[in-house]
PDB file of C-alpha atoms in Angstrom:
ATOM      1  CA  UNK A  11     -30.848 -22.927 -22.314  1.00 77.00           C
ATOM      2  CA  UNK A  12     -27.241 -23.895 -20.646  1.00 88.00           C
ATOM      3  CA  UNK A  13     -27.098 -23.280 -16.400  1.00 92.00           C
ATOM      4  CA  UNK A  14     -24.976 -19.835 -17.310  1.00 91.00           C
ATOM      5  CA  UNK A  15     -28.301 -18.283 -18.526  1.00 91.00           C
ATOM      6  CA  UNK A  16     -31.257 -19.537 -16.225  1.00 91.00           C
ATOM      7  CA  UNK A  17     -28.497 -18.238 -13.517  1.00 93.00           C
ATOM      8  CA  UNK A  18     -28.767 -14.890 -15.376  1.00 90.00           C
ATOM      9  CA  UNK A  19     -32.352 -14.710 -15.639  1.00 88.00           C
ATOM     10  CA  UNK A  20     -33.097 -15.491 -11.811  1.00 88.00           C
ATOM     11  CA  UNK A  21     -30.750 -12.752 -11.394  1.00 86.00           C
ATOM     12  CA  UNK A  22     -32.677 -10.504 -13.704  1.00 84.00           C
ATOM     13  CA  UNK A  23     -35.837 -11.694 -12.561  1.00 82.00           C
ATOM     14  CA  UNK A  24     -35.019 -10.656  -8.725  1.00 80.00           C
ATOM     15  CA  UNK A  25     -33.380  -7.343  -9.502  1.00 79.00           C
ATOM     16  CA  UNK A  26     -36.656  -6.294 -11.193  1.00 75.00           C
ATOM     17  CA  UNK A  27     -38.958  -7.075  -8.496  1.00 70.00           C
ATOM     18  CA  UNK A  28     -36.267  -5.127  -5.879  1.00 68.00           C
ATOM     19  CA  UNK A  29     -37.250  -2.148  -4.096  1.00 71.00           C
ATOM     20  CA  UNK A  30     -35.307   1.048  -5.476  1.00 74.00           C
ATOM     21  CA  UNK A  31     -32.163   2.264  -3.914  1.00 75.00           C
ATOM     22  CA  UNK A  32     -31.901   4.134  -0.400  1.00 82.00           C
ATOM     23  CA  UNK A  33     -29.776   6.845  -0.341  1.00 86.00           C
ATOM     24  CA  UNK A  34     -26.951   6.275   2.194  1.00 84.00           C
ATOM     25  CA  UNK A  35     -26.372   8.643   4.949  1.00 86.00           C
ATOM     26  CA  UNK A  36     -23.429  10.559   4.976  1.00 83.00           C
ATOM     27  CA  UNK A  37     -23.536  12.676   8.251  1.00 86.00           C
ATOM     28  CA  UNK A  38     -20.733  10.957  10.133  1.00 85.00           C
ATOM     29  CA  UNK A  39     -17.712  13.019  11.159  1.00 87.00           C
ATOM     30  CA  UNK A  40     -15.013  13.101   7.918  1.00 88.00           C
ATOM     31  CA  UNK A  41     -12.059  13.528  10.139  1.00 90.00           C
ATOM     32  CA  UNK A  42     -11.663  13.250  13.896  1.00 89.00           C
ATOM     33  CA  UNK A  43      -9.991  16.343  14.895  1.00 88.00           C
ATOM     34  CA  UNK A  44      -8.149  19.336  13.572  1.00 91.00           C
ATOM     35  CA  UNK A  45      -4.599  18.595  12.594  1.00 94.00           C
ATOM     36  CA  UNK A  46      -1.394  21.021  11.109  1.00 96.00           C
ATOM     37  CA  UNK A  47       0.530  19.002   8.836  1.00 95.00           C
ATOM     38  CA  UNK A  48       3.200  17.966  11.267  1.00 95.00           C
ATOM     39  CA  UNK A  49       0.449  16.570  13.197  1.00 96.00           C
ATOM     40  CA  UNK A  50      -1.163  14.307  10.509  1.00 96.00           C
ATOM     41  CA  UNK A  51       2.096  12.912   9.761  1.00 97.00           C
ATOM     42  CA  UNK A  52       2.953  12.609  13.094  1.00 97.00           C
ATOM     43  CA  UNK A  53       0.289  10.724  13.923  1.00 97.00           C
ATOM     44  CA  UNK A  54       0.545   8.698  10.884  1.00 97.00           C
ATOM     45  CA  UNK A  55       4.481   7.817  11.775  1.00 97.00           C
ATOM     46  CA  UNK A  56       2.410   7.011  15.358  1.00 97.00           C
ATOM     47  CA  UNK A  57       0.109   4.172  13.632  1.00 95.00           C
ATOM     48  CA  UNK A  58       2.444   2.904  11.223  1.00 95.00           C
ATOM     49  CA  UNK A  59       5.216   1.797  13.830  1.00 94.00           C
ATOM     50  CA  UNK A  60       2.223   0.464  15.853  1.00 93.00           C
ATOM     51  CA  UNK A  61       1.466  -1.748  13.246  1.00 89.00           C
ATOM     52  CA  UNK A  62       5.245  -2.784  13.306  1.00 90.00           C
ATOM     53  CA  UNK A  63       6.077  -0.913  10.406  1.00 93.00           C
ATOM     54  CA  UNK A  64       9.690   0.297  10.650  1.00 95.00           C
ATOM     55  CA  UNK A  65       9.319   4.363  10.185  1.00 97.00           C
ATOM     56  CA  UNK A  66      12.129   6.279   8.898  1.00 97.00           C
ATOM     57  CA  UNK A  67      12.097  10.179   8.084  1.00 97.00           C
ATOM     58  CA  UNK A  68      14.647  11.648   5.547  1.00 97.00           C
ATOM     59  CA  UNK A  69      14.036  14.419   2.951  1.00 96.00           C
ATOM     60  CA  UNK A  70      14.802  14.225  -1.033  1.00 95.00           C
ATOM     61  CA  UNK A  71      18.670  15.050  -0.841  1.00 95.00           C
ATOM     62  CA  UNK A  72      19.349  12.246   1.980  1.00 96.00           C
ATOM     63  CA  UNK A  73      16.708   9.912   0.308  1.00 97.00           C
ATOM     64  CA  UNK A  74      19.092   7.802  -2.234  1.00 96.00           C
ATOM     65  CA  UNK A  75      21.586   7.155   0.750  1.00 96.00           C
ATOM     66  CA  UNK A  76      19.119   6.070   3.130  1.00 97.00           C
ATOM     67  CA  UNK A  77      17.565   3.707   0.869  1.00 97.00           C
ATOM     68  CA  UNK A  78      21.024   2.616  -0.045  1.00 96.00           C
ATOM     69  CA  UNK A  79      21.437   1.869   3.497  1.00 96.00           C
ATOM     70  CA  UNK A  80      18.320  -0.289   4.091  1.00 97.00           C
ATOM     71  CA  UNK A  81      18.678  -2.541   1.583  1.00 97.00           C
ATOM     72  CA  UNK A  82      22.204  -2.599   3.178  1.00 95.00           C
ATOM     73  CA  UNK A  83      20.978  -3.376   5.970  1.00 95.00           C
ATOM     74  CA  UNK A  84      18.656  -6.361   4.441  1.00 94.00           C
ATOM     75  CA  UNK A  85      21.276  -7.685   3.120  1.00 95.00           C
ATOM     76  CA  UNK A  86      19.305  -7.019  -0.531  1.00 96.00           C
ATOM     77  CA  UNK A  87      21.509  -8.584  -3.596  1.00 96.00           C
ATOM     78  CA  UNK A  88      18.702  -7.677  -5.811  1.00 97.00           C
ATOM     79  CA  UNK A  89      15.526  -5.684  -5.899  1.00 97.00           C
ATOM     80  CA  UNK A  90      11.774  -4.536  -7.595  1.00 96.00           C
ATOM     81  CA  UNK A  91      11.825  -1.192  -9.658  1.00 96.00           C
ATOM     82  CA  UNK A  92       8.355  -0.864 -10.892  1.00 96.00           C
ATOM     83  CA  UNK A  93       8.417   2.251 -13.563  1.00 95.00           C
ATOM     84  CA  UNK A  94       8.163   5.680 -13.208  1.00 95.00           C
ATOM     85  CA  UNK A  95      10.476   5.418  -9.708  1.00 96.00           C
ATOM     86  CA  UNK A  96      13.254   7.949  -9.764  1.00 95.00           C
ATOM     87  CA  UNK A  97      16.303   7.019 -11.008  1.00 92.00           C
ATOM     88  CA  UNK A  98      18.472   8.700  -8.914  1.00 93.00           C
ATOM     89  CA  UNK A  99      16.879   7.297  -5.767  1.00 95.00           C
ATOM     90  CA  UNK A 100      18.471   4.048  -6.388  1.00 93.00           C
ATOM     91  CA  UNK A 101      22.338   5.354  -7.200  1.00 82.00           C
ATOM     92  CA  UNK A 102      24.128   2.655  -9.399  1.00 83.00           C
ATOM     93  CA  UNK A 103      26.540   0.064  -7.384  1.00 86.00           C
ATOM     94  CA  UNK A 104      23.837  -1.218  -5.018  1.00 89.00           C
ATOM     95  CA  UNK A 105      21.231  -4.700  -5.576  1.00 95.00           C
ATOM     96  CA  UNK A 106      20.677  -5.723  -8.823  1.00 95.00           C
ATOM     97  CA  UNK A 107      17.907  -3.903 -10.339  1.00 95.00           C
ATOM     98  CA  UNK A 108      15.059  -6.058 -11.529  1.00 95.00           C
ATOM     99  CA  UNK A 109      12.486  -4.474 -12.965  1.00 94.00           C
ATOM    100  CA  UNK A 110       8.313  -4.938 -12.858  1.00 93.00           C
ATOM    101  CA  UNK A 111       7.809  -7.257 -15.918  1.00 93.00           C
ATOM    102  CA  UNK A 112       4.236  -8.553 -16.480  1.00 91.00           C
ATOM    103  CA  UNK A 113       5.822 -11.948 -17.909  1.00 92.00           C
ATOM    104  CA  UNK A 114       7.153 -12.641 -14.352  1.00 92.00           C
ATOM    105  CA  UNK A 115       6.110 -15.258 -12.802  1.00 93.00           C
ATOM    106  CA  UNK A 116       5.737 -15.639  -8.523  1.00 91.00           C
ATOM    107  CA  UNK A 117       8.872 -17.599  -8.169  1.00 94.00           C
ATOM    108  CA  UNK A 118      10.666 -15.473 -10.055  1.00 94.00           C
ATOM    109  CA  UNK A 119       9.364 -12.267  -8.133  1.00 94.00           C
ATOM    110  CA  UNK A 120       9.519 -14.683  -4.459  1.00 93.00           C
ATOM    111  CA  UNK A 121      13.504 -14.781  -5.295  1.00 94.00           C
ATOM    112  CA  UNK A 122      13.808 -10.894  -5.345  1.00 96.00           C
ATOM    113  CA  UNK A 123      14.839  -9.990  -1.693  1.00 96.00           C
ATOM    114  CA  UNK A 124      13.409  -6.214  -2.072  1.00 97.00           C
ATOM    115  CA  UNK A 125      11.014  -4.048  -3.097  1.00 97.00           C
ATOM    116  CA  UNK A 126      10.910  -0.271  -3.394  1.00 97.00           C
ATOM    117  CA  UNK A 127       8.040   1.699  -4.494  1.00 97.00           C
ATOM    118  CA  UNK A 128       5.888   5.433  -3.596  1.00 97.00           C
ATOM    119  CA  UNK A 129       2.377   5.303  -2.946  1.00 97.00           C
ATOM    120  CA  UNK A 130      -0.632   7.035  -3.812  1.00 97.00           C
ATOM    121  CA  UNK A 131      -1.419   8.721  -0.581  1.00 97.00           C
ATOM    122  CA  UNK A 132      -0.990   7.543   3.272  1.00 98.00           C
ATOM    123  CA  UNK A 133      -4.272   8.008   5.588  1.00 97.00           C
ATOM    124  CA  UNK A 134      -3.028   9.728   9.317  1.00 97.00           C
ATOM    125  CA  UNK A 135      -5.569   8.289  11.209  1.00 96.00           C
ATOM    126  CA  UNK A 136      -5.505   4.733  10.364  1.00 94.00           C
ATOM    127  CA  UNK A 137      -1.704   4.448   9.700  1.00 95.00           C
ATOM    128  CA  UNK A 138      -3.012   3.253   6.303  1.00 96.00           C
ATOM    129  CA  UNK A 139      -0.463   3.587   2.496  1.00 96.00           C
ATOM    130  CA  UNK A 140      -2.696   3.276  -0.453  1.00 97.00           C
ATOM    131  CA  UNK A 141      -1.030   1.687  -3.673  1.00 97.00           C
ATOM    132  CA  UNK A 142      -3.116   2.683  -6.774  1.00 96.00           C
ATOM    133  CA  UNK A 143      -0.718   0.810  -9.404  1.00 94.00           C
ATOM    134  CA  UNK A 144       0.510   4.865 -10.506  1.00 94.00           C
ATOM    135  CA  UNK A 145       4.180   5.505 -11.858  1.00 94.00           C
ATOM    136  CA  UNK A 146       6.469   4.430  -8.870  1.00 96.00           C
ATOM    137  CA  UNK A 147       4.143   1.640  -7.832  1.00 96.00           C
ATOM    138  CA  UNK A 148       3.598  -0.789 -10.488  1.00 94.00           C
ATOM    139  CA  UNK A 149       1.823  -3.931 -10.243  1.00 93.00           C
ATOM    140  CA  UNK A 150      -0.089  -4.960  -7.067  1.00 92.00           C
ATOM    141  CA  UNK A 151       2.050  -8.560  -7.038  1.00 93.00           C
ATOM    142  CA  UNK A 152       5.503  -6.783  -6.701  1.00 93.00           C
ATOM    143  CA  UNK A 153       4.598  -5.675  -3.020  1.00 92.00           C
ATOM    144  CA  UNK A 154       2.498  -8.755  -2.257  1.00 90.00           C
ATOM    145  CA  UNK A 155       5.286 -10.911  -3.065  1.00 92.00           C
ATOM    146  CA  UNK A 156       8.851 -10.383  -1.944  1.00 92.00           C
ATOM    147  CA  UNK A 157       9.222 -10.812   1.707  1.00 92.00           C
ATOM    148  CA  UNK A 158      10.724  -6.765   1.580  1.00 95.00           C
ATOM    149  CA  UNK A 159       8.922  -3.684   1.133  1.00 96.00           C
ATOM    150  CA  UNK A 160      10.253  -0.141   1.393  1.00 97.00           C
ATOM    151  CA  UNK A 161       7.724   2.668   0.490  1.00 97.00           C
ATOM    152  CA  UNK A 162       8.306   6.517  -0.031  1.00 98.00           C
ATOM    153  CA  UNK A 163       5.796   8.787   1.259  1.00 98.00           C
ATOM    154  CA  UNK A 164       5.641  12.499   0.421  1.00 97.00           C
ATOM    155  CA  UNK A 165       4.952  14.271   3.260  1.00 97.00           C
ATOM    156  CA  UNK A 166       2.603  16.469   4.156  1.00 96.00           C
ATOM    157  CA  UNK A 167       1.827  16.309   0.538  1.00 96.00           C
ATOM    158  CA  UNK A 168       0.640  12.731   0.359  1.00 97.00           C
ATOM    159  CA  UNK A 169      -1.048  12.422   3.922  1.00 97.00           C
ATOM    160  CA  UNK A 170      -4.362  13.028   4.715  1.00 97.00           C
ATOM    161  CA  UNK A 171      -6.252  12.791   8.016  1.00 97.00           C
ATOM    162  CA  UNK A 172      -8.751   9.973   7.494  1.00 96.00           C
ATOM    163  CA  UNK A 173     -10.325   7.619   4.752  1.00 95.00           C
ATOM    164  CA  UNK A 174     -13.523   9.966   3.864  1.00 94.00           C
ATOM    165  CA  UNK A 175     -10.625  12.254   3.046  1.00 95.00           C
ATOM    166  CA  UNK A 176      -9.174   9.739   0.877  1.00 96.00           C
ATOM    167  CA  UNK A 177     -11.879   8.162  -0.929  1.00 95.00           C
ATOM    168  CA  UNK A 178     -12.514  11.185  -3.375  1.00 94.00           C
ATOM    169  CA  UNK A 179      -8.449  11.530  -4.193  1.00 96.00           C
ATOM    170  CA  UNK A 180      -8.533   8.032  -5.478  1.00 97.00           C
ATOM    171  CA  UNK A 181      -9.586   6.234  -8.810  1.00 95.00           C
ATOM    172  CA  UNK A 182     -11.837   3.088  -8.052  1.00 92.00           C
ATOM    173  CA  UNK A 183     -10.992   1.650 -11.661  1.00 93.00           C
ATOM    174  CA  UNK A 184      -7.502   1.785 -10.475  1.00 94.00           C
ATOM    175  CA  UNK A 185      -6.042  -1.460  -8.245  1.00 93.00           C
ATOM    176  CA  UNK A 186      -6.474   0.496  -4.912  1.00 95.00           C
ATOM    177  CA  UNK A 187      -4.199  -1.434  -2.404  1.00 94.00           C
ATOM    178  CA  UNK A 188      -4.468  -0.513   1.117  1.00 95.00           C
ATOM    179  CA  UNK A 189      -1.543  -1.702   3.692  1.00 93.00           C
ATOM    180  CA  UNK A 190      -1.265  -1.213   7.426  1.00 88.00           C
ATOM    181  CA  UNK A 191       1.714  -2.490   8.445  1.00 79.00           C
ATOM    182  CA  UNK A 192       3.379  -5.898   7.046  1.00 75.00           C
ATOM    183  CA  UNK A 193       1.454  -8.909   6.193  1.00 67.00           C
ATOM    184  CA  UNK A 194      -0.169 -10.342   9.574  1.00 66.00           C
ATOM    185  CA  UNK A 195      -2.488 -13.182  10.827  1.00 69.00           C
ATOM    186  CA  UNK A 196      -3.352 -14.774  13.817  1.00 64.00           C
ATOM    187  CA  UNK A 197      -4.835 -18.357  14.618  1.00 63.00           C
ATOM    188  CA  UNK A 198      -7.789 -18.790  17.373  1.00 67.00           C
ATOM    189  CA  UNK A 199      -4.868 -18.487  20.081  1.00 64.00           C
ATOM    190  CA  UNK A 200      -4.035 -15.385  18.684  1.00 64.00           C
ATOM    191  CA  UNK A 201      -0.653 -16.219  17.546  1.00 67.00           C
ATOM    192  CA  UNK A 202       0.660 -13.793  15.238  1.00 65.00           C
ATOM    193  CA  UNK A 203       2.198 -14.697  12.090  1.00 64.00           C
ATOM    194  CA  UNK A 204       3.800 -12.406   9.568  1.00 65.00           C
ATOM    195  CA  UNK A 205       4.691 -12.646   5.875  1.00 56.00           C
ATOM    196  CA  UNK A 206       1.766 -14.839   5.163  1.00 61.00           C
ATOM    197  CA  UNK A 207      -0.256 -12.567   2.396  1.00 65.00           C
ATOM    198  CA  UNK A 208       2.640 -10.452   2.001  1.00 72.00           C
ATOM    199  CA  UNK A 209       5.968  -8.933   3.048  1.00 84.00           C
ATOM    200  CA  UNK A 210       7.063  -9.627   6.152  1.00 87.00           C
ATOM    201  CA  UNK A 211       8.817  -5.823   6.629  1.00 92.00           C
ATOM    202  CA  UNK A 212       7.313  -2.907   5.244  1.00 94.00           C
ATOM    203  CA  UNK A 213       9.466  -0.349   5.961  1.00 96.00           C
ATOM    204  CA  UNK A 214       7.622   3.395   5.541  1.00 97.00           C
ATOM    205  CA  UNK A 215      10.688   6.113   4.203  1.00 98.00           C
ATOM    206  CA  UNK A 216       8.731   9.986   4.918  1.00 98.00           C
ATOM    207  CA  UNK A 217      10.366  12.469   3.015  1.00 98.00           C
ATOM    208  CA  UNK A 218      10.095  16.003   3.536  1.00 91.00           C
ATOM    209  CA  UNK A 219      11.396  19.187   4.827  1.00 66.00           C
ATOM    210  CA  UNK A 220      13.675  18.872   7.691  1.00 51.00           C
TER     211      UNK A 220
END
């Protein structure tokens, strides 16, 4: 018997002596308040610049210049295009357009100086964007990677008020990705560092009506 299966057979042997499953209770509040749609996004716009996310609000005619303008404004020679992003939000003449390849490798995808992707949905309440991997998104490396991240929200159509609200919209087989704010850490003097598990700017684009 080799050490993989008398591991497997404690393992067996516990689970059949354990006591059944408890239901969990689910009477805590699903959402803390009642919102209109401005509100939620509002309040999401709120969260995400606390979190030092840079927050800018366009709608779907002004969307390819603005994002035009903040890789500009990066100083971007080349950036991520995972599939399924609209074409015509990144008009032809700007970074080189590198695109999500599962043969790349992380040096190749740490000398790419942006990333621009959608999202699955954004949660109000936490200032929370969920990346489920869906057309637009691609792989979870491309946004853990370069040190740039610029992500499209649909609003109100892609905010909700609070995580209960977003559990059941999302697929757990799918590589749920949750970001508030850039990548941050801090040491036991509470230094903050940023860009350590990810990019160092995320900047949030919410497009809608105006």
């Amino acid at each position: 018997m080799s050490s993989k299966d008398r591991i497997l057979g404690r393992i067996r042997r516990a689970l059949h002596d354990a006591a059944p499953a408890v239901e969990i209770p689910r009477d805590y509040l699903p959402v803390h308040g009642d919102r209109t749609p401005t509100e939620r996004v509002d309040l999401l716009a709120s969260h995400l610049a606390e979190y030092r996310a840079l927050v800018h609000r366009t709608d779907e005619e002004a969307l390819p210049a603005l994002l035009a303008r903040l890789l500009g404004a990066r100083g971007a020679r080349s950036v991520l295009v995972p599939p399924g992003l609209p074409p015509h939000w990144l008009p032809a003449g700007g970074p080189t357009r590198v695109p999500d390849r599962a043969a790349s490798t992380p040096y190749e995808l740490d000398r790419v100086d942006s990333v621009v992707t959608g999202c699955a949905l954004a949660v109000a309440e936490t200032g929370t964007i969920v990346l489920d991997g869906g057309p637009g998104q691609g792989r979870r490396r491309i946004t853990l990677i370069p040190d740039h991240h610029i992500c499209v929200v649909r609003v109100p159509d892609q905010v909700v008020d609070s995580v209960p609200q977003a559990l059941p919209l999302l697929d757990p087989a799918r590589p749920l990705t949750w970001i508030s704010g850039p990548s941050a850490t801090s040491d036991i003097e509470l230094d903050r560092v940023e860009g350590v598990h990810g990019p160092r700017t995320l900047e949030v684009v919410l497009v809608g009506t105006q």
